Amino acid sequence: MQNEEISILVLYTGGTIGMMQDRATGALVPFDFGNIYKHLPVLKNFGFRIDFYSFDPLIDSSNMHPDFWVRLAQKIEEAYDSYDGFVVLHGSDTMAYTASAMSFMLENLSKPVVFTGSQLPLGMVRTDGRENFLAAIEIAAAKEDNAVVVPEVSIFFQNQLLRGNRTTKFNAENFDAFASGNFPSLAEIGVHIKYNKEKILKPNGKNLKVHTRLDRNVGILKLFPGISETFVRNILNMQDLKGLVLETFGSGNATTAPWFIDALEVAVKRGLIVLNITQCKSGAVEMGRYETSLDMARIGVVSGHDMTTESAVAKLMYLIGEGLPHDSIVDLLQTSIRGEMTI
Ligand code: ASP
């Protein structure tokens, strides 16, 4: 079925999916997307117009950086009116961070931005990249009654379509590498793609607004039994630090040791925004449920509810980068602005 009116832009950032084995040396080298129809002739069967844009240089996603996020967001903005949907090919290692960042940077999104990648390169016989890539294109192009089906930033990996800012990479080996512990899949993929429509964000009818001011003065502090006072105080005293994701235990608990609460209180009074996120892959922070989080609530540590760490870091970079007043940042951190938390 020809469907020439649908157009998809594939943005290739790097990562395993874009690799193939060099016949002569056996080494993995970047795939030439100029030859994509030769390697994946089935792409023609969609009947869509599919254009490719490769970033230069291509990067392993472990080298991902907010400056790259800005380039990606700007590229989507530039091409926004010319395409029905976008597929971003990205290394899986930091895909959840980039997808989270895009969800905040692309405000009022009304078109699909589907991230995908693979555990094995596209150019390998057993690759998972082929299915991931083809399904991501189908999802990015999906329309029903002329309306876009998934107008949000999502991740497609191994038969699952997940909200980007709800996702974490949890497996370094299996094809099934991503989990969304606090939000259901946006679609189940089998013989048919069954969209979970009531869970998918609806466009708000406003024009796309791209935010590119990200503040990198944020950090993550993961608690563990025996964490030392010196270590905690050194982190909290870092001069330029403006936002800190505090990865706590269970439903947002931490040691009640007086030095810990004191160190946090001093930092919060100085203006540091401390966002409480659980180390668990599922479930939410509930400050005050146990005595071990009461003091944190009292001194102004902010509850991150059920946000992922990836989303929390990206949201802090975005909100602080916007230069909003401290109280507005604290309010917005506790509000779901892109479907990133359940309140
Ligand atoms: N290290 C690679 C990357 O994240 C792994 C992958 O592509 O899945 O770029």
XYZ file of C-alpha atoms and ligand atoms in Angstrom:
352
model
C 0.000 0.000 0.000
C 1.517 3.280 -1.101
C 1.210 6.021 1.439
C 3.350 8.731 -0.072
C 1.788 11.496 1.960
C 3.415 10.166 5.159
C 6.953 11.326 5.764
C 9.351 10.251 8.481
C 12.725 11.697 9.393
C 15.206 9.246 10.877
C 17.840 10.950 12.991
C 20.881 8.776 13.535
C 22.990 9.758 16.546
C 25.231 6.674 16.795
C 25.217 3.573 18.993
C 25.173 -0.119 18.246
C 22.164 -0.119 15.938
C 24.027 1.803 13.265
C 26.918 -0.616 13.025
C 27.758 -3.423 10.651
C 30.579 -5.905 10.439
C 33.297 -5.020 7.997
C 33.697 -8.133 5.851
C 37.462 -7.744 5.557
C 38.399 -7.015 9.164
C 35.421 -8.329 11.153
C 35.374 -5.051 13.108
C 32.179 -3.070 13.694
C 32.012 0.043 11.546
C 29.224 2.607 11.140
C 26.469 1.624 8.762
C 26.021 3.804 5.685
C 22.378 4.855 5.783
C 22.759 6.046 2.195
C 22.521 2.328 1.332
C 19.660 1.557 3.682
C 17.277 0.380 0.976
C 19.901 -2.100 -0.206
C 20.235 -3.569 3.295
C 16.580 -3.277 4.255
C 14.591 -3.405 1.015
C 11.437 -4.105 3.046
C 11.426 -0.425 4.040
C 9.982 0.348 0.615
C 6.869 -1.646 1.462
C 5.757 1.029 3.910
C 5.359 3.401 1.013
C 6.344 6.325 3.235
C 8.890 8.965 2.397
C 11.757 8.176 4.785
C 14.640 10.606 4.989
C 17.831 10.153 6.986
C 19.978 12.594 8.846
C 23.236 11.449 10.468
C 24.875 13.515 13.162
C 28.554 14.179 12.725
C 30.385 12.760 14.559
C 28.270 9.755 15.451
C 28.687 8.915 19.085
C 28.474 5.990 21.429
C 25.687 7.141 23.719
C 28.013 6.954 26.724
C 29.423 10.188 25.307
C 25.967 11.791 25.228
C 25.920 15.362 26.466
C 23.387 18.195 26.893
C 25.038 20.051 23.979
C 24.084 17.120 21.772
C 20.522 17.213 23.169
C 20.331 20.827 22.051
C 21.457 19.875 18.522
C 18.906 17.059 18.409
C 16.060 19.264 19.646
C 17.009 21.981 17.151
C 17.134 19.482 14.295
C 13.624 18.284 15.189
C 12.432 21.885 15.399
C 13.928 22.707 11.988
C 12.278 19.696 10.359
C 9.080 19.751 12.409
C 6.691 21.080 9.781
C 8.086 18.902 6.995
C 7.561 15.485 8.596
C 4.771 13.502 10.217
C 7.036 11.777 12.683
C 10.598 11.296 13.875
C 12.637 8.206 14.685
C 15.809 8.727 16.684
C 18.428 5.965 16.435
C 20.425 6.133 19.636
C 22.714 3.935 21.715
C 20.762 2.169 24.415
C 23.105 3.091 27.293
C 21.838 6.629 27.800
C 18.702 6.496 25.663
C 16.452 6.953 28.706
C 18.293 10.184 29.613
C 18.032 11.602 26.088
C 14.382 10.619 25.715
C 13.621 12.228 29.100
C 15.495 15.394 28.134
C 13.659 15.601 24.786
C 10.305 15.271 26.531
C 11.056 18.423 28.543
C 12.800 20.316 25.748
C 10.023 19.754 23.183
C 7.032 21.469 24.778
C 3.582 21.127 23.123
C 4.748 18.185 21.022
C 2.053 16.973 18.653
C 4.086 14.518 16.564
C 5.756 11.220 17.478
C 9.425 11.172 18.431
C 10.268 7.480 18.744
C 13.673 6.477 20.087
C 15.069 3.092 19.276
C 18.363 1.247 19.155
C 19.532 -2.303 19.517
C 21.717 -4.664 21.469
C 23.188 -6.148 18.273
C 24.178 -4.065 15.246
C 21.787 -3.736 12.322
C 24.376 -5.344 10.096
C 24.552 -8.597 12.094
C 22.538 -11.666 11.241
C 20.743 -12.017 14.612
C 20.235 -8.321 15.085
C 17.318 -6.998 17.131
C 17.857 -3.669 15.328
C 15.850 -4.639 12.274
C 12.591 -5.264 14.155
C 13.136 -2.285 16.435
C 13.823 0.039 13.528
C 10.883 -1.121 11.394
C 8.402 -1.002 14.265
C 9.653 2.457 15.324
C 8.979 3.721 11.792
C 5.504 2.204 11.790
C 4.713 3.801 15.166
C 6.111 7.200 14.132
C 3.844 7.099 11.079
C 0.716 5.805 12.819
C -2.443 7.858 12.314
C -6.043 7.058 12.994
C -8.841 9.164 11.554
C -6.130 11.565 10.479
C -4.947 12.035 14.085
C -1.441 11.107 15.209
C -1.575 8.044 17.467
C 1.528 8.588 19.648
C 2.247 12.337 19.811
C 4.886 12.099 22.507
C 8.517 11.098 23.105
C 8.655 7.314 23.392
C 11.141 4.460 23.371
C 10.515 1.366 21.310
C 12.601 -1.658 22.246
C 11.871 -5.364 21.889
C 8.126 -5.287 21.383
C 7.457 -2.599 23.945
C 6.549 1.010 23.409
C 7.275 2.995 26.561
C 6.980 6.629 27.530
C 10.511 8.025 27.203
C 10.596 9.850 30.519
C 9.307 6.769 32.406
C 11.993 4.450 31.119
C 15.211 2.956 32.485
C 17.739 0.659 30.870
C 17.783 -2.345 33.168
C 19.493 -5.097 31.184
C 22.862 -4.931 29.439
C 22.527 -8.317 27.784
C 18.936 -9.137 26.824
C 17.128 -7.748 23.814
C 14.450 -6.774 26.309
C 16.592 -3.994 27.811
C 14.180 -1.305 29.021
C 11.631 -1.129 31.787
C 9.019 1.371 32.830
C 8.328 0.451 36.431
C 5.695 3.063 37.153
C 3.793 3.487 33.923
C 2.195 0.962 31.562
C 3.367 0.374 27.994
C 1.955 2.746 25.406
C 1.457 -0.200 23.077
C 1.770 -3.968 23.019
C 3.397 -5.241 19.884
C 2.593 -8.688 18.562
C 0.911 -9.611 15.330
C -0.838 -6.255 15.687
C 0.274 -3.065 17.358
C -2.298 -2.488 20.087
C -2.091 1.059 21.340
C -2.997 1.770 24.929
C -4.816 4.925 23.863
C -6.052 6.204 27.168
C -2.458 6.272 28.454
C -0.970 8.158 25.512
C -0.578 11.937 25.936
C -2.914 14.123 23.882
C -1.614 17.153 21.977
C -2.654 20.447 23.551
C -3.145 22.299 20.267
C -0.353 24.794 20.969
C 2.697 25.363 18.774
C 5.888 23.462 19.444
C 8.184 25.360 21.774
C 11.771 24.155 21.981
C 13.741 24.796 25.171
C 17.500 24.671 24.839
C 18.780 26.248 28.036
C 19.889 23.357 30.186
C 21.786 23.912 33.407
C 24.445 21.277 33.957
C 25.029 22.143 37.618
C 23.072 19.165 38.831
C 24.137 15.878 40.369
C 23.030 12.516 41.713
C 23.841 11.253 45.187
C 23.008 7.608 45.742
C 22.747 6.669 49.399
C 24.082 3.398 50.805
C 24.413 2.058 54.335
C 27.617 3.478 55.792
C 27.877 6.514 53.513
C 30.283 8.878 55.239
C 29.614 12.371 56.507
C 32.679 13.711 54.677
C 31.497 12.317 51.374
C 27.978 13.735 51.766
C 29.147 17.145 52.978
C 31.703 17.438 50.172
C 29.017 16.846 47.582
C 26.499 19.171 49.193
C 29.135 21.893 49.520
C 30.094 21.879 45.844
C 30.128 25.521 44.893
C 28.134 25.557 41.679
C 25.726 22.769 42.510
C 22.129 23.953 42.066
C 20.097 20.745 41.918
C 20.685 17.324 43.435
C 18.830 14.070 42.877
C 19.032 12.222 46.173
C 18.549 8.518 45.510
C 17.043 7.184 48.702
C 15.856 3.803 49.959
C 12.378 2.331 49.471
C 9.621 4.908 49.704
C 12.088 7.775 50.059
C 13.893 6.926 53.269
C 17.350 7.846 54.492
C 19.405 7.653 57.648
C 18.082 9.752 60.525
C 21.665 10.480 61.691
C 21.679 14.131 62.877
C 24.772 14.989 60.744
C 22.916 13.906 57.593
C 19.825 16.004 58.238
C 22.005 18.912 59.319
C 24.136 18.747 56.143
C 21.018 18.646 53.973
C 19.354 21.472 55.879
C 22.361 23.757 55.468
C 22.448 23.036 51.727
C 18.684 23.507 51.239
C 18.799 26.807 53.178
C 21.613 27.931 50.875
C 19.272 27.338 47.900
C 20.231 23.854 46.735
C 17.213 21.998 45.348
C 17.277 18.439 46.662
C 14.921 16.049 44.888
C 14.112 12.769 46.601
C 13.937 9.794 44.188
C 13.733 6.157 45.211
C 16.455 3.682 44.268
C 13.682 1.125 43.584
C 12.759 0.559 39.963
C 9.082 0.693 40.790
C 7.005 2.521 43.399
C 7.120 6.071 44.687
C 8.639 8.347 47.294
C 6.158 9.066 50.076
C 7.832 11.475 52.410
C 6.523 11.187 55.953
C 5.358 7.596 55.607
C 8.251 6.492 57.789
C 10.082 8.412 60.454
C 13.169 8.088 58.219
C 11.813 10.637 55.758
C 9.938 12.998 58.090
C 12.927 15.223 58.758
C 13.747 15.521 55.070
C 10.208 16.747 54.403
C 10.504 19.242 57.280
C 13.741 20.812 55.980
C 12.458 21.249 52.401
C 13.713 18.229 50.485
C 11.355 17.905 47.503
C 9.506 14.679 46.751
C 10.147 13.340 43.256
C 7.219 10.903 43.654
C 7.687 8.082 41.134
C 10.012 9.787 38.656
C 12.961 7.881 37.264
C 16.444 9.152 38.043
C 16.957 9.855 34.328
C 13.853 11.986 34.215
C 14.696 13.736 37.487
C 18.140 14.785 36.215
C 16.742 16.025 32.903
C 13.879 17.879 34.597
C 16.257 19.627 36.994
C 18.550 20.664 34.112
C 15.546 21.979 32.201
C 13.779 23.845 35.024
C 16.948 25.380 36.456
C 18.101 26.249 32.913
C 14.855 28.128 32.325
C 15.925 30.510 35.081
C 12.639 30.194 36.970
C 12.336 31.415 40.549
C 13.245 28.829 43.182
C 9.637 28.336 44.375
C 8.323 27.788 40.856
C 11.000 25.152 40.257
C 9.993 23.397 43.472
C 6.310 23.522 42.450
C 6.964 22.247 38.943
C 9.165 19.451 40.267
C 6.104 18.140 42.061
C 3.821 18.579 39.069
C 3.624 16.214 36.131
C 4.474 18.479 33.208
C 5.132 15.825 30.502
C 3.549 12.746 32.021
C 6.777 11.970 33.877
C 5.187 11.307 37.277
C 1.984 9.998 38.798
C 0.523 12.415 41.287
N 27.418 1.596 24.077
C 26.348 1.597 23.123
C 25.682 2.957 23.177
O 24.930 3.212 24.069
C 25.384 0.511 23.409
C 24.190 0.533 22.499
O 24.167 1.134 21.476
O 23.211 -0.113 22.810
O 25.926 3.775 22.322
